[in-house]
Amino acid sequence: MFNFKYYTPTEVAFGRGTVEMAPELIKKYGGTRVLIHYGGQSAVRSGLIERVKRTLDDAGIFHMELGGVVPNPHLSKVYEGIELCKDNNIDFLLPVGGGSTIDSAKAIAYALAEPEYNVWDLYAHTRQSKGSFPLGAIVTIAAAGSEMSDSSVITNEKTGEKRGYNSDLCRAKFAIMDPELTLTLPDYQTMSGCVDIMMHTMERYFTKGGNMDLTDALAEGLMRTVMEKAKILHKDPNNYEARAEVMWANSLSHNGLTGCGNGGNDFASHRLEHEMGGMFDVTHGAGLAAIWPSWARYVYKEVPERFLKFSKNVMGVTDSASMTDEEIILEGIKRVEDFYRSIDMPTNMTELGIQPTEEQTVEMAKGCARATGGAVGSAKVLHEEDMLAIYKMAL
């Protein structure tokens, strides 16, 4: 095993009715003037935004609202939020939504702490943040795990660049997670979210180097649970217990727990998907489903022991004397594809609904190489030619 740092400062309020705890948590962490940040109209139509506003009004907490965050959150909305917060002396951000809304709020929080700089510099990796305004989160979508992670991803819609930035400074002070808030999600969003949750652990699982048996057991149990509950929710979207399991897996998958002691995170599939998302604006989880099988077949020979363990312990491939290790591995990858298709998720770009031209494929590879400083990956370090090969496999 490797040395590791595990830092999870976010206070969690989990279960039915926990939205009502927002005022006391905001006050606990010093908030007096709040920006409620949210996405589309679903949070408004469901009455959630009014419910949040009422709880803050009852507690005497000043608040402003800014909606309109889209999947693959836009830099322009971040800039809009920055100005609104400055004009109203906002000192606390409260995103209500999923990863896109939380990521947008994180970017605003960075900018407010250092108003003399352009926040995009962080995502372009030309400087490091030295501060962040405090934020909490009310989670309505189980997917990105941003409510307990150190990461955020923003899309510069003018350039088509989708870039991430990581810093402990942006970690949420608290996360309110009521599984009932996810009951109205469309099936496609729920299933895309389940893929995203699995991938956050898979990116930490498929690494070269040291590993801990305990971390592996936690990761494998999480992945099995998400697959089981995703199938349940695909047929019975109102199943509260399954939604609760998935929502908690959402946070545990991306707060660092499932990577403790391993050989370093891989996250190549995420970086490959970021270029797809920036160019074609695809749903993140679905994009990950479309790229992972090709990545897996391209890299498995570099870490066969990890893929063998995954195939047996997660995908349930029975160790048979008639099968070679490589056959077991390839069957495990195939079963992941079977699972994706069982919940109507894609396994390649065609199934995702995009058909990049050769020029676009080359540009995605070049963009991924630029964004990663020329190389990314732990299971196998990928360079531009590798990225291009995987994109072509995934067409």
mmCIF file of C-alpha atoms in Angstrom:
data_model
loop_
_atom_site.group_PDB
_atom_site.id
_atom_site.type_symbol
_atom_site.label_atom_id
_atom_site.label_comp_id
_atom_site.label_asym_id
_atom_site.label_seq_id
_atom_site.Cartn_x
_atom_site.Cartn_y
_atom_site.Cartn_z
ATOM 1 C CA MET A 1 0.000 0.000 0.000
ATOM 2 C CA PHE A 2 0.977 3.625 -0.487
ATOM 3 C CA ASN A 3 0.886 6.477 2.011
ATOM 4 C CA PHE A 4 -2.240 8.591 1.677
ATOM 5 C CA LYS A 5 -4.053 11.664 2.938
ATOM 6 C CA TYR A 6 -7.767 11.317 3.613
ATOM 7 C CA TYR A 7 -9.591 14.592 4.242
ATOM 8 C CA THR A 8 -13.378 14.789 4.437
ATOM 9 C CA PRO A 9 -14.436 17.909 6.346
ATOM 10 C CA THR A 10 -18.011 18.026 5.002
ATOM 11 C CA GLU A 11 -20.797 17.596 7.563
ATOM 12 C CA VAL A 12 -23.564 15.356 6.217
ATOM 13 C CA ALA A 13 -27.275 15.572 7.015
ATOM 14 C CA PHE A 14 -28.885 12.533 5.388
ATOM 15 C CA GLY A 15 -32.515 11.464 5.106
ATOM 16 C CA ARG A 16 -36.081 12.656 4.791
ATOM 17 C CA GLY A 17 -36.800 16.256 5.759
ATOM 18 C CA THR A 18 -33.181 17.309 6.150
ATOM 19 C CA VAL A 19 -33.739 20.367 3.916
ATOM 20 C CA GLU A 20 -35.195 22.042 6.984
ATOM 21 C CA MET A 21 -31.738 21.918 8.575
ATOM 22 C CA ALA A 22 -30.283 24.360 6.036
ATOM 23 C CA PRO A 23 -30.626 27.549 8.142
ATOM 24 C CA GLU A 24 -28.933 26.132 11.235
ATOM 25 C CA LEU A 25 -26.093 24.708 9.147
ATOM 26 C CA ILE A 26 -25.613 27.969 7.254
ATOM 27 C CA LYS A 27 -25.423 29.878 10.530
ATOM 28 C CA LYS A 28 -23.065 27.279 12.012
ATOM 29 C CA TYR A 29 -20.581 27.981 9.225
ATOM 30 C CA GLY A 30 -20.877 31.749 9.325
ATOM 31 C CA GLY A 31 -23.345 32.455 6.541
ATOM 32 C CA THR A 32 -25.489 35.591 6.790
ATOM 33 C CA ARG A 33 -26.165 36.518 3.159
ATOM 34 C CA VAL A 34 -26.790 33.567 0.862
ATOM 35 C CA LEU A 35 -26.861 32.901 -2.871
ATOM 36 C CA ILE A 36 -29.225 30.041 -3.706
ATOM 37 C CA HIS A 37 -27.787 28.613 -6.907
ATOM 38 C CA TYR A 38 -29.737 26.110 -8.992
ATOM 39 C CA GLY A 39 -30.194 24.681 -12.462
ATOM 40 C CA GLY A 40 -33.291 24.388 -14.611
ATOM 41 C CA GLN A 41 -36.941 24.754 -13.761
ATOM 42 C CA SER A 42 -37.419 21.310 -12.190
ATOM 43 C CA ALA A 43 -36.289 22.581 -8.787
ATOM 44 C CA VAL A 44 -38.778 25.449 -9.154
ATOM 45 C CA ARG A 45 -41.673 23.311 -10.394
ATOM 46 C CA SER A 46 -41.195 20.788 -7.618
ATOM 47 C CA GLY A 47 -41.479 23.558 -5.044
ATOM 48 C CA LEU A 48 -38.001 22.878 -3.661
ATOM 49 C CA ILE A 49 -36.616 26.365 -4.269
ATOM 50 C CA GLU A 50 -39.622 27.958 -2.550
ATOM 51 C CA ARG A 51 -39.209 25.506 0.315
ATOM 52 C CA VAL A 52 -35.561 26.476 0.718
ATOM 53 C CA LYS A 53 -36.387 30.173 0.524
ATOM 54 C CA ARG A 54 -39.090 29.747 3.156
ATOM 55 C CA THR A 55 -36.728 28.030 5.575
ATOM 56 C CA LEU A 56 -34.201 30.853 5.161
ATOM 57 C CA ASP A 57 -36.890 33.537 5.501
ATOM 58 C CA ASP A 58 -38.156 31.919 8.700
ATOM 59 C CA ALA A 59 -34.620 31.993 10.069
ATOM 60 C CA GLY A 60 -34.095 35.623 9.058
ATOM 61 C CA ILE A 61 -31.334 34.851 6.570
ATOM 62 C CA PHE A 62 -30.969 37.180 3.573
ATOM 63 C CA HIS A 63 -30.894 35.393 0.235
ATOM 64 C CA MET A 64 -30.699 35.938 -3.505
ATOM 65 C CA GLU A 65 -31.329 33.350 -6.232
ATOM 66 C CA LEU A 66 -29.553 32.517 -9.457
ATOM 67 C CA GLY A 67 -30.860 29.701 -11.637
ATOM 68 C CA GLY A 68 -30.014 28.550 -15.115
ATOM 69 C CA VAL A 69 -27.048 26.255 -14.515
ATOM 70 C CA VAL A 70 -26.874 23.681 -17.318
ATOM 71 C CA PRO A 71 -25.226 20.265 -17.503
ATOM 72 C CA ASN A 72 -21.532 20.839 -18.245
ATOM 73 C CA PRO A 73 -21.879 24.179 -16.373
ATOM 74 C CA HIS A 74 -20.931 27.267 -18.313
ATOM 75 C CA LEU A 75 -18.285 29.801 -17.423
ATOM 76 C CA SER A 76 -20.645 32.634 -18.402
ATOM 77 C CA LYS A 77 -23.065 31.619 -15.637
ATOM 78 C CA VAL A 78 -20.158 31.600 -13.185
ATOM 79 C CA TYR A 79 -19.309 35.164 -14.212
ATOM 80 C CA GLU A 80 -22.961 36.149 -13.774
ATOM 81 C CA GLY A 81 -22.968 34.661 -10.287
ATOM 82 C CA ILE A 82 -19.776 36.462 -9.333
ATOM 83 C CA GLU A 83 -21.234 39.856 -10.179
ATOM 84 C CA LEU A 84 -24.528 39.104 -8.425
ATOM 85 C CA CYS A 85 -22.692 38.074 -5.268
ATOM 86 C CA LYS A 86 -20.468 41.144 -5.307
ATOM 87 C CA ASP A 87 -23.433 43.476 -5.788
ATOM 88 C CA ASN A 88 -25.306 41.940 -2.850
ATOM 89 C CA ASN A 89 -22.436 41.262 -0.437
ATOM 90 C CA ILE A 90 -23.064 37.506 -0.481
ATOM 91 C CA ASP A 91 -20.932 35.594 2.021
ATOM 92 C CA PHE A 92 -22.233 32.034 1.599
ATOM 93 C CA LEU A 93 -23.230 29.928 -1.409
ATOM 94 C CA LEU A 94 -25.988 27.319 -1.331
ATOM 95 C CA PRO A 95 -26.184 25.262 -4.526
ATOM 96 C CA VAL A 96 -29.400 23.248 -4.830
ATOM 97 C CA GLY A 97 -28.973 20.495 -7.402
ATOM 98 C CA GLY A 98 -26.380 18.050 -8.650
ATOM 99 C CA GLY A 99 -22.758 18.195 -9.638
ATOM 100 C CA SER A 100 -23.167 20.897 -12.278
ATOM 101 C CA THR A 101 -24.793 23.325 -9.854
ATOM 102 C CA ILE A 102 -22.336 22.546 -7.071
ATOM 103 C CA ASP A 103 -19.374 22.909 -9.442
ATOM 104 C CA SER A 104 -20.683 26.246 -10.657
ATOM 105 C CA ALA A 105 -21.026 27.425 -7.054
ATOM 106 C CA LYS A 106 -17.481 26.276 -6.291
ATOM 107 C CA ALA A 107 -16.141 28.358 -9.164
ATOM 108 C CA ILE A 108 -18.057 31.398 -7.922
ATOM 109 C CA ALA A 109 -16.714 30.783 -4.421
ATOM 110 C CA TYR A 110 -13.123 30.730 -5.691
ATOM 111 C CA ALA A 111 -13.653 33.970 -7.572
ATOM 112 C CA LEU A 112 -15.174 35.824 -4.626
ATOM 113 C CA ALA A 113 -12.151 34.997 -2.487
ATOM 114 C CA GLU A 114 -9.761 36.413 -5.097
ATOM 115 C CA PRO A 115 -11.721 39.066 -7.013
ATOM 116 C CA GLU A 116 -8.582 40.500 -8.603
ATOM 117 C CA TYR A 117 -8.130 37.364 -10.736
ATOM 118 C CA ASN A 118 -10.046 35.648 -13.529
ATOM 119 C CA VAL A 119 -11.402 32.390 -12.096
ATOM 120 C CA TRP A 120 -10.878 30.589 -15.426
ATOM 121 C CA ASP A 121 -7.138 30.793 -14.719
ATOM 122 C CA LEU A 122 -7.668 28.017 -12.160
ATOM 123 C CA TYR A 123 -9.345 25.722 -14.660
ATOM 124 C CA ALA A 124 -6.730 26.576 -17.281
ATOM 125 C CA HIS A 125 -4.138 25.643 -14.638
ATOM 126 C CA THR A 126 -2.134 28.833 -14.933
ATOM 127 C CA ARG A 127 -2.311 29.519 -11.177
ATOM 128 C CA GLN A 128 -3.488 27.958 -7.901
ATOM 129 C CA SER A 129 -6.308 29.190 -5.689
ATOM 130 C CA LYS A 130 -5.476 30.724 -2.335
ATOM 131 C CA GLY A 131 -9.024 30.962 -1.000
ATOM 132 C CA SER A 132 -12.708 30.186 -1.373
ATOM 133 C CA PHE A 133 -15.933 31.519 0.080
ATOM 134 C CA PRO A 134 -17.836 28.940 2.156
ATOM 135 C CA LEU A 135 -20.604 26.879 0.624
ATOM 136 C CA GLY A 136 -23.038 24.136 1.553
ATOM 137 C CA ALA A 137 -25.027 21.928 -0.782
ATOM 138 C CA ILE A 138 -28.540 20.545 -1.044
ATOM 139 C CA VAL A 139 -28.153 17.517 -3.294
ATOM 140 C CA THR A 140 -30.945 16.593 -5.714
ATOM 141 C CA ILE A 141 -29.073 14.286 -8.106
ATOM 142 C CA ALA A 142 -26.856 11.350 -7.188
ATOM 143 C CA ALA A 143 -24.055 11.414 -9.742
ATOM 144 C CA ALA A 144 -20.993 13.630 -9.479
ATOM 145 C CA GLY A 145 -20.282 13.442 -5.739
ATOM 146 C CA SER A 146 -19.208 17.084 -5.845
ATOM 147 C CA GLU A 147 -20.836 17.732 -2.458
ATOM 148 C CA MET A 148 -17.978 15.884 -0.708
ATOM 149 C CA SER A 149 -15.146 16.150 -3.239
ATOM 150 C CA ASP A 150 -12.340 18.625 -3.809
ATOM 151 C CA SER A 151 -13.105 18.933 -7.514
ATOM 152 C CA SER A 152 -15.190 20.989 -9.880
ATOM 153 C CA VAL A 153 -15.503 21.036 -13.666
ATOM 154 C CA ILE A 154 -16.474 24.070 -15.751
ATOM 155 C CA THR A 155 -17.014 24.444 -19.502
ATOM 156 C CA ASN A 156 -15.812 27.537 -21.307
ATOM 157 C CA GLU A 157 -18.542 27.580 -23.920
ATOM 158 C CA LYS A 158 -16.682 30.126 -26.065
ATOM 159 C CA THR A 159 -13.702 27.838 -26.585
ATOM 160 C CA GLY A 160 -15.394 24.451 -26.113
ATOM 161 C CA GLU A 161 -12.946 23.580 -23.312
ATOM 162 C CA LYS A 162 -14.231 21.502 -20.397
ATOM 163 C CA ARG A 163 -11.704 21.663 -17.565
ATOM 164 C CA GLY A 164 -11.487 20.555 -13.964
ATOM 165 C CA TYR A 165 -9.786 22.030 -10.924
ATOM 166 C CA ASN A 166 -9.086 20.386 -7.580
ATOM 167 C CA SER A 167 -8.484 22.027 -4.233
ATOM 168 C CA ASP A 168 -9.496 21.274 -0.664
ATOM 169 C CA LEU A 169 -10.394 24.954 -0.349
ATOM 170 C CA CYS A 170 -13.683 24.402 -2.188
ATOM 171 C CA ARG A 171 -14.967 21.488 -0.112
ATOM 172 C CA ALA A 172 -18.523 22.047 1.050
ATOM 173 C CA LYS A 173 -19.046 22.849 4.721
ATOM 174 C CA PHE A 174 -22.139 20.664 4.728
ATOM 175 C CA ALA A 175 -24.168 18.473 2.417
ATOM 176 C CA ILE A 176 -27.900 17.927 2.818
ATOM 177 C CA MET A 177 -28.942 14.670 1.190
ATOM 178 C CA ASP A 178 -32.625 13.734 1.127
ATOM 179 C CA PRO A 179 -33.178 10.797 -1.258
ATOM 180 C CA GLU A 180 -36.792 11.925 -1.761
ATOM 181 C CA LEU A 181 -35.473 14.920 -3.703
ATOM 182 C CA THR A 182 -34.283 12.537 -6.444
ATOM 183 C CA LEU A 183 -37.650 10.836 -6.968
ATOM 184 C CA THR A 184 -38.691 13.125 -9.830
ATOM 185 C CA LEU A 185 -35.522 12.624 -11.895
ATOM 186 C CA PRO A 186 -35.919 11.255 -15.424
ATOM 187 C CA ASP A 187 -34.608 7.724 -15.802
ATOM 188 C CA TYR A 188 -31.812 8.831 -18.149
ATOM 189 C CA GLN A 189 -30.422 11.206 -15.521
ATOM 190 C CA THR A 190 -30.690 8.591 -12.789
ATOM 191 C CA MET A 191 -28.900 5.960 -14.841
ATOM 192 C CA SER A 192 -26.243 8.399 -16.068
ATOM 193 C CA GLY A 193 -25.687 9.299 -12.441
ATOM 194 C CA CYS A 194 -25.245 5.661 -11.478
ATOM 195 C CA VAL A 195 -22.567 5.269 -14.161
ATOM 196 C CA ASP A 196 -20.787 8.395 -12.923
ATOM 197 C CA ILE A 197 -20.791 7.048 -9.358
ATOM 198 C CA MET A 198 -19.338 3.724 -10.460
ATOM 199 C CA MET A 199 -16.712 5.448 -12.583
ATOM 200 C CA HIS A 200 -15.476 7.595 -9.706
ATOM 201 C CA THR A 201 -14.556 4.379 -7.931
ATOM 202 C CA MET A 202 -13.367 2.550 -11.055
ATOM 203 C CA GLU A 203 -10.961 5.413 -11.777
ATOM 204 C CA ARG A 204 -9.408 4.785 -8.365
ATOM 205 C CA TYR A 205 -9.562 0.983 -8.603
ATOM 206 C CA PHE A 206 -7.702 0.449 -11.871
ATOM 207 C CA THR A 207 -4.291 1.730 -10.858
ATOM 208 C CA LYS A 208 -0.751 0.458 -11.130
ATOM 209 C CA GLY A 209 1.139 -0.013 -7.883
ATOM 210 C CA GLY A 210 0.036 -0.562 -4.329
ATOM 211 C CA ASN A 211 -3.432 -1.372 -3.120
ATOM 212 C CA MET A 212 -5.127 -2.063 0.216
ATOM 213 C CA ASP A 213 -7.372 -5.092 0.651
ATOM 214 C CA LEU A 214 -9.737 -3.028 2.807
ATOM 215 C CA THR A 215 -9.984 -0.234 0.237
ATOM 216 C CA ASP A 216 -10.567 -2.796 -2.511
ATOM 217 C CA ALA A 217 -13.344 -4.423 -0.490
ATOM 218 C CA LEU A 218 -15.045 -1.066 0.063
ATOM 219 C CA ALA A 219 -14.713 -0.189 -3.623
ATOM 220 C CA GLU A 220 -15.978 -3.551 -4.830
ATOM 221 C CA GLY A 221 -18.942 -3.469 -2.456
ATOM 222 C CA LEU A 222 -19.847 0.038 -3.587
ATOM 223 C CA MET A 223 -19.730 -0.905 -7.263
ATOM 224 C CA ARG A 224 -21.835 -4.041 -6.744
ATOM 225 C CA THR A 225 -24.370 -2.055 -4.748
ATOM 226 C CA VAL A 226 -24.706 0.686 -7.353
ATOM 227 C CA MET A 227 -25.246 -1.845 -10.148
ATOM 228 C CA GLU A 228 -27.876 -3.700 -8.131
ATOM 229 C CA LYS A 229 -29.743 -0.527 -7.136
ATOM 230 C CA ALA A 230 -29.495 0.975 -10.642
ATOM 231 C CA LYS A 231 -31.327 -2.037 -12.047
ATOM 232 C CA ILE A 232 -34.004 -1.661 -9.361
ATOM 233 C CA LEU A 233 -34.459 2.056 -10.068
ATOM 234 C CA HIS A 234 -34.593 1.450 -13.816
ATOM 235 C CA LYS A 235 -37.743 -0.611 -13.184
ATOM 236 C CA ASP A 236 -39.039 1.068 -10.012
ATOM 237 C CA PRO A 237 -37.957 4.730 -9.911
ATOM 238 C CA ASN A 238 -39.966 5.394 -6.737
ATOM 239 C CA ASN A 239 -37.975 2.931 -4.635
ATOM 240 C CA TYR A 240 -36.772 5.127 -1.764
ATOM 241 C CA GLU A 241 -34.380 2.570 -0.292
ATOM 242 C CA ALA A 242 -32.581 2.090 -3.606
ATOM 243 C CA ARG A 243 -32.330 5.854 -4.075
ATOM 244 C CA ALA A 244 -30.901 6.219 -0.579
ATOM 245 C CA GLU A 245 -28.235 3.596 -1.278
ATOM 246 C CA VAL A 246 -27.263 5.274 -4.537
ATOM 247 C CA MET A 247 -27.193 8.745 -2.972
ATOM 248 C CA TRP A 248 -24.827 7.649 -0.216
ATOM 249 C CA ALA A 249 -22.653 5.771 -2.719
ATOM 250 C CA ASN A 250 -22.529 9.025 -4.694
ATOM 251 C CA SER A 251 -20.674 10.776 -1.883
ATOM 252 C CA LEU A 252 -18.481 7.879 -0.780
ATOM 253 C CA SER A 253 -17.348 7.232 -4.336
ATOM 254 C CA HIS A 254 -15.814 10.679 -4.785
ATOM 255 C CA ASN A 255 -14.662 11.765 -1.330
ATOM 256 C CA GLY A 256 -11.422 9.786 -1.619
ATOM 257 C CA LEU A 257 -12.425 6.778 0.484
ATOM 258 C CA THR A 258 -12.317 4.237 -2.345
ATOM 259 C CA GLY A 259 -8.796 5.255 -3.357
ATOM 260 C CA CYS A 260 -6.960 5.220 -0.015
ATOM 261 C CA GLY A 261 -3.579 3.500 -0.280
ATOM 262 C CA ASN A 262 -3.729 2.774 -3.992
ATOM 263 C CA GLY A 263 -1.203 3.582 -6.657
ATOM 264 C CA GLY A 264 -2.641 6.931 -7.618
ATOM 265 C CA ASN A 265 -5.879 7.782 -9.361
ATOM 266 C CA ASP A 266 -6.244 7.011 -13.071
ATOM 267 C CA PHE A 267 -9.056 9.299 -14.308
ATOM 268 C CA ALA A 268 -8.074 8.894 -17.939
ATOM 269 C CA SER A 269 -11.642 8.001 -18.889
ATOM 270 C CA HIS A 270 -12.861 11.203 -17.261
ATOM 271 C CA ARG A 271 -10.353 13.313 -19.131
ATOM 272 C CA LEU A 272 -11.250 11.621 -22.416
ATOM 273 C CA GLU A 273 -14.944 12.265 -21.714
ATOM 274 C CA HIS A 274 -14.296 15.912 -20.899
ATOM 275 C CA GLU A 275 -13.282 16.495 -24.512
ATOM 276 C CA MET A 276 -16.427 14.732 -25.721
ATOM 277 C CA GLY A 277 -18.529 16.833 -23.359
ATOM 278 C CA GLY A 278 -16.850 20.057 -24.390
ATOM 279 C CA MET A 279 -17.323 19.342 -28.099
ATOM 280 C CA PHE A 280 -20.733 17.640 -28.138
ATOM 281 C CA ASP A 281 -22.323 18.661 -24.783
ATOM 282 C CA VAL A 282 -23.146 15.048 -23.880
ATOM 283 C CA THR A 283 -24.401 13.952 -20.469
ATOM 284 C CA HIS A 284 -21.303 13.180 -18.427
ATOM 285 C CA GLY A 285 -22.270 9.738 -17.091
ATOM 286 C CA ALA A 286 -23.452 8.577 -20.503
ATOM 287 C CA GLY A 287 -20.223 9.826 -22.048
ATOM 288 C CA LEU A 288 -18.219 7.843 -19.512
ATOM 289 C CA ALA A 289 -20.212 4.711 -20.338
ATOM 290 C CA ALA A 290 -19.445 5.243 -24.014
ATOM 291 C CA ILE A 291 -15.677 5.579 -23.553
ATOM 292 C CA TRP A 292 -14.854 3.150 -20.710
ATOM 293 C CA PRO A 293 -15.126 -0.198 -22.577
ATOM 294 C CA SER A 294 -12.665 1.013 -25.219
ATOM 295 C CA TRP A 295 -10.305 2.372 -22.561
ATOM 296 C CA ALA A 296 -10.522 -0.942 -20.679
ATOM 297 C CA ARG A 297 -9.688 -3.054 -23.721
ATOM 298 C CA TYR A 298 -6.810 -0.719 -24.551
ATOM 299 C CA VAL A 299 -5.138 -0.812 -21.111
ATOM 300 C CA TYR A 300 -6.043 -4.112 -19.415
ATOM 301 C CA LYS A 301 -2.769 -5.853 -20.309
ATOM 302 C CA GLU A 302 -0.893 -3.244 -18.269
ATOM 303 C CA VAL A 303 -2.655 -4.209 -15.010
ATOM 304 C CA PRO A 304 -4.174 -7.654 -15.614
ATOM 305 C CA GLU A 305 -4.296 -8.453 -11.895
ATOM 306 C CA ARG A 306 -6.626 -5.493 -11.262
ATOM 307 C CA PHE A 307 -8.942 -6.393 -14.131
ATOM 308 C CA LEU A 308 -8.937 -10.037 -13.064
ATOM 309 C CA LYS A 309 -9.927 -9.136 -9.520
ATOM 310 C CA PHE A 310 -12.618 -6.768 -10.789
ATOM 311 C CA SER A 311 -14.038 -9.366 -13.166
ATOM 312 C CA LYS A 312 -14.322 -11.936 -10.396
ATOM 313 C CA ASN A 313 -15.289 -9.812 -7.377
ATOM 314 C CA VAL A 314 -17.486 -7.172 -9.026
ATOM 315 C CA MET A 315 -18.782 -8.635 -12.275
ATOM 316 C CA GLY A 316 -19.154 -12.173 -10.917
ATOM 317 C CA VAL A 317 -17.149 -14.029 -13.540
ATOM 318 C CA THR A 318 -16.660 -17.529 -12.154
ATOM 319 C CA ASP A 319 -13.074 -18.729 -12.059
ATOM 320 C CA SER A 320 -13.119 -21.734 -14.331
ATOM 321 C CA ALA A 321 -10.346 -24.102 -15.308
ATOM 322 C CA SER A 322 -11.575 -23.823 -18.880
ATOM 323 C CA MET A 323 -10.997 -20.042 -18.997
ATOM 324 C CA THR A 324 -7.675 -18.268 -19.137
ATOM 325 C CA ASP A 325 -7.110 -15.139 -17.055
ATOM 326 C CA GLU A 326 -7.400 -13.040 -20.208
ATOM 327 C CA GLU A 327 -10.734 -14.634 -21.089
ATOM 328 C CA ILE A 328 -12.011 -13.881 -17.584
ATOM 329 C CA ILE A 329 -10.890 -10.264 -17.925
ATOM 330 C CA LEU A 330 -12.540 -9.798 -21.316
ATOM 331 C CA GLU A 331 -15.730 -11.406 -20.017
ATOM 332 C CA GLY A 332 -15.706 -8.938 -17.120
ATOM 333 C CA ILE A 333 -15.435 -6.003 -19.529
ATOM 334 C CA LYS A 334 -18.235 -7.463 -21.632
ATOM 335 C CA ARG A 335 -20.432 -7.768 -18.527
ATOM 336 C CA VAL A 336 -19.904 -4.089 -17.804
ATOM 337 C CA GLU A 337 -21.184 -3.372 -21.312
ATOM 338 C CA ASP A 338 -24.129 -5.706 -20.700
ATOM 339 C CA PHE A 339 -24.914 -3.818 -17.502
ATOM 340 C CA TYR A 340 -24.765 -0.446 -19.261
ATOM 341 C CA ARG A 341 -27.115 -1.650 -21.972
ATOM 342 C CA SER A 342 -29.476 -3.144 -19.353
ATOM 343 C CA ILE A 343 -30.028 0.358 -17.974
ATOM 344 C CA ASP A 344 -30.129 1.970 -21.440
ATOM 345 C CA MET A 345 -26.668 3.479 -21.252
ATOM 346 C CA PRO A 346 -24.348 3.534 -24.305
ATOM 347 C CA THR A 347 -21.154 1.529 -24.733
ATOM 348 C CA ASN A 348 -19.694 3.528 -27.631
ATOM 349 C CA MET A 349 -20.096 6.910 -29.301
ATOM 350 C CA THR A 350 -22.589 5.685 -31.880
ATOM 351 C CA GLU A 351 -24.892 4.441 -29.123
ATOM 352 C CA LEU A 352 -24.322 7.772 -27.354
ATOM 353 C CA GLY A 353 -25.672 9.505 -30.437
ATOM 354 C CA ILE A 354 -22.546 11.256 -31.661
ATOM 355 C CA GLN A 355 -20.401 10.489 -34.691
ATOM 356 C CA PRO A 356 -17.242 12.591 -34.614
ATOM 357 C CA THR A 357 -15.476 13.179 -37.906
ATOM 358 C CA GLU A 358 -11.835 12.185 -38.223
ATOM 359 C CA GLU A 359 -10.894 15.829 -37.771
ATOM 360 C CA GLN A 360 -12.993 16.110 -34.605
ATOM 361 C CA THR A 361 -11.527 12.884 -33.240
ATOM 362 C CA VAL A 362 -8.014 14.186 -33.769
ATOM 363 C CA GLU A 363 -8.951 17.481 -32.131
ATOM 364 C CA MET A 364 -10.366 15.686 -29.073
ATOM 365 C CA ALA A 365 -7.112 13.771 -28.674
ATOM 366 C CA LYS A 366 -5.071 16.945 -29.042
ATOM 367 C CA GLY A 367 -7.346 18.751 -26.575
ATOM 368 C CA CYS A 368 -7.069 15.943 -24.037
ATOM 369 C CA ALA A 369 -3.283 15.950 -24.363
ATOM 370 C CA ARG A 370 -3.176 19.725 -23.878
ATOM 371 C CA ALA A 371 -5.469 19.573 -20.852
ATOM 372 C CA THR A 372 -3.416 16.845 -19.171
ATOM 373 C CA GLY A 373 0.001 18.283 -19.876
ATOM 374 C CA GLY A 374 0.701 15.576 -22.426
ATOM 375 C CA ALA A 375 -0.124 12.447 -20.438
ATOM 376 C CA VAL A 376 -2.711 11.010 -18.045
ATOM 377 C CA GLY A 377 -3.417 7.691 -16.364
ATOM 378 C CA SER A 378 -2.161 5.226 -13.778
ATOM 379 C CA ALA A 379 -3.203 1.822 -15.122
ATOM 380 C CA LYS A 380 -1.487 2.899 -18.337
ATOM 381 C CA VAL A 381 -0.078 6.338 -18.958
ATOM 382 C CA LEU A 382 -1.806 7.647 -22.059
ATOM 383 C CA HIS A 383 -0.218 10.034 -24.531
ATOM 384 C CA GLU A 384 -1.895 11.740 -27.463
ATOM 385 C CA GLU A 385 -1.515 8.748 -29.771
ATOM 386 C CA ASP A 386 -3.097 6.493 -27.135
ATOM 387 C CA MET A 387 -5.971 8.916 -26.630
ATOM 388 C CA LEU A 388 -6.597 8.990 -30.364
ATOM 389 C CA ALA A 389 -6.550 5.188 -30.541
ATOM 390 C CA ILE A 390 -9.142 4.908 -27.750
ATOM 391 C CA TYR A 391 -11.403 7.500 -29.354
ATOM 392 C CA LYS A 392 -11.259 5.554 -32.625
ATOM 393 C CA MET A 393 -12.053 2.295 -30.823
ATOM 394 C CA ALA A 394 -15.094 3.990 -29.248
ATOM 395 C CA LEU A 395 -16.603 5.275 -32.505
#
